[in-house]
């Protein structure tokens, strides 16, 4: 597959974490062989220009193509418009790992953008000044028309970042095993049913893997893991338990107020990020 992330946008504020976020973002853009746009939503001044250029003097990869933009307006609206007008493939945002109740219901900028933006989004919760190698990537393998695209992107990212392991997690809804365990006979029935579902999911994933370029499979340990439970919550918990460095998920379908009252899939992860999160969305 071709590079899915040719143009990367990072929306930055002059916060205490600016330097560490710029260093991490520039490093990611380099590994993706992308050009990087740094966008500040706010007024431009000589002091701000001096500060951002001073930070950029510390980046590791000096040949990286970088442009700085300054725009005014509401941050989420400006970032959404820029992603559309500039043909952005990947929007990188700093994110809060654990949202409080107010942030969950009102929605942080990162959450709003994740729902509405036209491109993929990478939420960083643990940027580092010095590179911390990405060793283990986890990607959702749920049965969905967008899953093959998410898995192919996960392989690209794993290859670009030099990851050693990629785990494809097949979340199987608990209601598919709707048998009450009351005795040995019913326990055996549940066990057989789970094994059949696992084999069905493994077969589906094997078909997807046939389309992955061979160079992305080299020196990468590939594992499939079936999980029975609530979608979104289960994979987030799994990524946290195995200490994954990156979780890759399908972009959410249209999400409204009712979805926030009765959360599903990705909403669980956004409110309690287990690790850095890449939300994959096809661009037009």
Coordinates of C-alpha atoms in Angstrom, one line a residue:
X1 CA 0.0 0.0 0.0
X2 CA 1.1 3.6 -0.5
X3 CA 1.9 5.9 2.4
X4 CA -1.5 6.7 3.9
X5 CA -0.2 9.7 5.8
X6 CA 1.5 12.1 3.4
X7 CA 0.5 15.3 5.1
X8 CA 0.4 15.6 8.9
X9 CA -1.1 18.4 10.9
X10 CA -0.4 19.2 14.5
X11 CA -2.5 21.9 16.3
X12 CA -0.3 23.4 19.0
X13 CA -0.8 25.8 21.9
X14 CA 1.9 27.5 23.9
X15 CA 1.6 25.2 26.8
X16 CA 4.3 23.6 29.1
X17 CA 4.2 20.5 26.9
X18 CA 4.7 22.3 23.6
X19 CA 8.3 21.3 23.1
X20 CA 7.8 17.6 23.9
X21 CA 4.8 17.4 21.6
X22 CA 6.6 19.1 18.7
X23 CA 9.6 16.8 19.1
X24 CA 7.3 13.7 19.2
X25 CA 5.2 14.9 16.3
X26 CA 8.2 15.7 14.1
X27 CA 9.6 12.3 14.8
X28 CA 6.3 10.6 13.8
X29 CA 6.1 12.7 10.6
X30 CA 9.7 11.6 9.7
X31 CA 8.9 7.9 10.1
X32 CA 5.8 8.3 8.0
X33 CA 7.8 10.2 5.3
X34 CA 5.3 13.0 5.6
X35 CA 5.4 16.8 5.5
X36 CA 4.4 18.4 8.7
X37 CA 2.1 21.4 9.2
X38 CA 2.2 23.1 12.6
X39 CA -0.9 25.2 13.2
X40 CA -1.5 27.6 16.0
X41 CA -5.0 28.9 16.5
X42 CA -4.4 32.3 18.0
X43 CA -2.6 35.6 17.4
X44 CA 0.9 35.7 15.9
X45 CA 3.7 37.6 17.7
X46 CA 7.5 37.9 17.4
X47 CA 7.8 36.2 20.8
X48 CA 5.7 33.2 19.8
X49 CA 7.6 32.9 16.5
X50 CA 10.9 33.0 18.3
X51 CA 9.7 30.3 20.7
X52 CA 8.4 27.8 18.1
X53 CA 11.6 28.3 15.9
X54 CA 13.7 27.7 19.0
X55 CA 11.9 24.4 19.7
X56 CA 12.2 23.4 16.0
X57 CA 16.0 23.8 16.3
X58 CA 16.0 20.8 18.6
X59 CA 14.2 18.3 16.3
X60 CA 16.2 15.2 15.4
X61 CA 15.4 15.1 11.7
X62 CA 16.5 18.4 10.1
X63 CA 15.5 17.4 6.6
X64 CA 11.8 17.2 7.6
X65 CA 9.5 19.5 5.5
X66 CA 7.8 21.7 8.0
X67 CA 5.5 24.7 7.6
X68 CA 4.0 26.9 10.4
X69 CA 0.5 28.4 10.1
X70 CA -1.2 31.0 12.2
X71 CA -5.0 31.3 12.2
X72 CA -7.6 32.9 14.5
X73 CA -11.0 31.5 15.5
X74 CA -12.4 28.6 17.5
X75 CA -9.8 25.9 17.7
X76 CA -12.0 23.0 16.8
X77 CA -13.6 24.8 13.8
X78 CA -10.3 26.1 12.5
X79 CA -8.7 22.6 12.7
X80 CA -11.6 21.0 11.0
X81 CA -11.6 23.5 8.2
X82 CA -7.8 23.2 7.8
X83 CA -7.9 19.4 7.6
X84 CA -10.5 19.8 4.8
X85 CA -8.9 22.6 2.8
X86 CA -5.2 21.4 3.1
X87 CA -5.9 17.8 2.3
X88 CA -4.6 16.5 5.7
X89 CA -4.2 12.8 6.1
X90 CA -3.4 12.6 9.8
X91 CA -4.3 15.1 12.6
X92 CA -2.1 14.7 15.7
X93 CA -3.5 16.0 19.0
X94 CA -2.3 15.9 22.6
X95 CA -5.0 14.3 24.7
X96 CA -6.0 13.9 28.3
X97 CA -5.7 10.2 29.4
X98 CA -8.5 10.2 31.9
X99 CA -11.5 12.6 31.3
X100 CA -13.6 13.8 34.2
X101 CA -17.4 13.7 34.0
X102 CA -17.7 17.3 32.7
X103 CA -15.2 16.6 29.8
X104 CA -17.1 13.4 29.0
X105 CA -20.5 14.9 28.5
X106 CA -19.5 18.4 27.2
X107 CA -16.7 17.0 25.0
X108 CA -13.1 18.1 24.8
X109 CA -11.6 19.5 21.6
X110 CA -9.9 16.2 20.9
X111 CA -13.2 14.3 21.3
X112 CA -15.1 16.8 19.1
X113 CA -12.5 16.6 16.4
X114 CA -12.4 12.8 16.5
X115 CA -16.1 12.7 15.7
X116 CA -16.2 15.3 13.0
X117 CA -12.8 15.5 11.2
X118 CA -12.4 14.2 7.7
X119 CA -9.1 12.4 8.2
X120 CA -7.3 10.0 10.6
X121 CA -6.5 11.2 14.1
X122 CA -3.6 10.3 16.4
X123 CA -4.2 11.1 20.1
X124 CA -0.9 11.3 22.1
X125 CA -1.0 10.8 25.8
X126 CA 2.6 10.0 26.4
X127 CA 4.9 12.0 24.1
X128 CA 8.6 11.8 24.9
X129 CA 11.5 14.2 24.4
X130 CA 13.8 11.2 23.6
X131 CA 12.4 8.5 21.4
X132 CA 10.7 5.6 23.1
X133 CA 10.5 2.8 20.5
X134 CA 7.0 1.5 19.6
X135 CA 7.2 -2.3 20.3
X136 CA 3.6 -3.5 20.4
X137 CA 0.6 -2.3 18.3
X138 CA -2.9 -3.5 18.9
X139 CA -5.7 -3.1 16.3
X140 CA -9.4 -3.9 16.3
X141 CA -10.5 -6.8 14.2
X142 CA -14.2 -6.5 14.7
X143 CA -16.5 -7.5 11.8
X144 CA -17.0 -4.2 10.0
X145 CA -16.6 -2.9 6.5
X146 CA -13.9 -0.5 7.6
X147 CA -11.8 -3.1 9.5
X148 CA -9.6 -4.2 6.6
X149 CA -8.6 -0.6 6.1
X150 CA -7.8 -0.2 9.8
X151 CA -5.7 -3.4 9.8
X152 CA -3.8 -2.4 6.7
X153 CA -3.0 1.0 8.3
X154 CA -1.9 -0.8 11.5
X155 CA 0.6 -2.8 9.5
X156 CA 1.9 0.3 7.8
X157 CA 2.4 2.1 11.1
X158 CA 4.0 -1.0 12.7
X159 CA 6.4 -1.2 9.8
X160 CA 7.2 2.5 9.8
X161 CA 7.8 2.7 13.5
X162 CA 9.7 -0.6 13.7
X163 CA 7.3 -2.4 16.0
X164 CA 8.0 -6.0 16.9
X165 CA 4.5 -7.3 17.5
X166 CA 1.0 -6.6 16.1
X167 CA -2.1 -8.1 17.8
X168 CA -5.4 -8.2 16.1
X169 CA -8.2 -8.2 18.7
X170 CA -11.5 -9.8 17.6
X171 CA -14.1 -8.5 20.0
X172 CA -17.1 -10.9 20.1
X173 CA -20.2 -9.7 21.7
X174 CA -21.2 -11.6 24.8
X175 CA -24.8 -12.0 23.5
X176 CA -23.4 -14.3 20.8
X177 CA -22.8 -16.8 23.6
X178 CA -26.2 -16.5 25.0
X179 CA -26.2 -19.7 27.1
X180 CA -26.6 -19.8 30.9
X181 CA -24.0 -22.0 32.5
X182 CA -25.8 -24.1 35.0
X183 CA -24.1 -27.5 34.8
X184 CA -21.2 -29.3 33.1
X185 CA -23.4 -29.9 30.0
X186 CA -24.1 -26.2 29.5
X187 CA -20.5 -25.3 30.2
X188 CA -19.4 -27.7 27.5
X189 CA -21.9 -26.1 25.1
X190 CA -20.6 -22.6 25.8
X191 CA -17.0 -23.8 25.4
X192 CA -17.8 -25.3 22.0
X193 CA -19.7 -22.2 20.9
X194 CA -16.9 -19.9 21.9
X195 CA -14.4 -22.1 19.9
X196 CA -16.6 -22.0 16.8
X197 CA -16.9 -18.2 17.0
X198 CA -13.1 -17.9 17.5
X199 CA -12.5 -20.1 14.5
X200 CA -14.9 -18.0 12.4
X201 CA -13.2 -14.8 13.4
X202 CA -9.7 -16.2 12.8
X203 CA -10.8 -17.3 9.3
X204 CA -12.1 -13.8 8.5
X205 CA -8.8 -12.2 9.7
X206 CA -6.7 -14.6 7.6
X207 CA -8.5 -13.4 4.5
X208 CA -7.7 -9.8 5.4
X209 CA -4.0 -10.6 6.0
X210 CA -3.7 -11.9 2.4
X211 CA -3.9 -8.4 1.1
X212 CA -1.1 -7.0 3.3
X213 CA 2.3 -6.3 1.5
X214 CA 4.9 -8.9 2.3
X215 CA 7.4 -6.3 3.5
X216 CA 5.1 -5.3 6.2
X217 CA 5.0 -8.9 7.5
X218 CA 8.7 -9.3 7.8
X219 CA 10.2 -9.3 11.3
X220 CA 6.8 -8.7 12.9
X221 CA 5.2 -11.1 15.3
X222 CA 1.5 -11.3 14.4
X223 CA -1.1 -12.5 16.9
X224 CA -4.9 -12.8 16.9
X225 CA -6.8 -12.6 20.2
X226 CA -10.5 -13.3 20.6
X227 CA -12.2 -11.4 23.4
X228 CA -15.7 -11.9 24.6
X229 CA -17.3 -8.7 26.1
X230 CA -18.4 -5.2 25.5
X231 CA -17.0 -3.6 22.4
X232 CA -14.6 -0.7 22.9
X233 CA -14.3 -1.4 26.7
X234 CA -12.8 -4.9 26.1
X235 CA -10.1 -3.8 23.6
X236 CA -9.2 -0.8 25.6
X237 CA -8.7 -2.9 28.7
X238 CA -6.7 -5.5 26.7
X239 CA -4.4 -2.8 25.3
X240 CA -3.8 -1.5 28.8
X241 CA -3.1 -5.0 30.3
X242 CA -0.6 -5.9 27.6
X243 CA 1.0 -2.4 27.8
X244 CA 0.6 -1.7 24.1
X245 CA 2.4 1.3 22.7
X246 CA -0.4 2.1 20.2
X247 CA -4.0 1.2 19.8
X248 CA -5.5 1.4 16.2
X249 CA -9.3 1.6 15.8
X250 CA -11.9 2.2 13.1
X251 CA -13.2 5.8 13.0
X252 CA -16.6 6.0 14.9
X253 CA -19.8 6.2 12.9
X254 CA -21.9 9.3 13.5
X255 CA -22.1 9.9 17.2
X256 CA -24.9 11.9 18.9
X257 CA -26.0 12.9 22.4
X258 CA -27.6 9.5 23.0
X259 CA -24.3 7.7 22.3
X260 CA -22.7 9.8 25.0
X261 CA -25.4 8.9 27.5
X262 CA -25.2 5.2 26.5
X263 CA -21.6 4.9 25.4
X264 CA -20.5 2.4 22.8
X265 CA -17.3 1.2 21.1
X266 CA -14.8 4.0 20.8
X267 CA -16.5 6.3 23.4
X268 CA -15.2 4.0 26.2
X269 CA -11.6 4.4 24.9
X270 CA -11.8 8.2 24.4
X271 CA -12.9 8.7 28.0
X272 CA -10.1 6.6 29.5
X273 CA -7.3 6.3 27.0
X274 CA -5.2 3.2 27.6
X275 CA -2.3 4.3 25.4
X276 CA -1.7 6.4 22.3
X277 CA -4.7 6.0 20.0
X278 CA -4.8 6.1 16.2
X279 CA -8.3 6.4 14.8
X280 CA -8.3 5.5 11.1
X281 CA -10.6 7.2 8.7
X282 CA -10.6 7.0 4.9
X283 CA -10.0 10.4 3.2
X284 CA -11.9 11.4 0.1

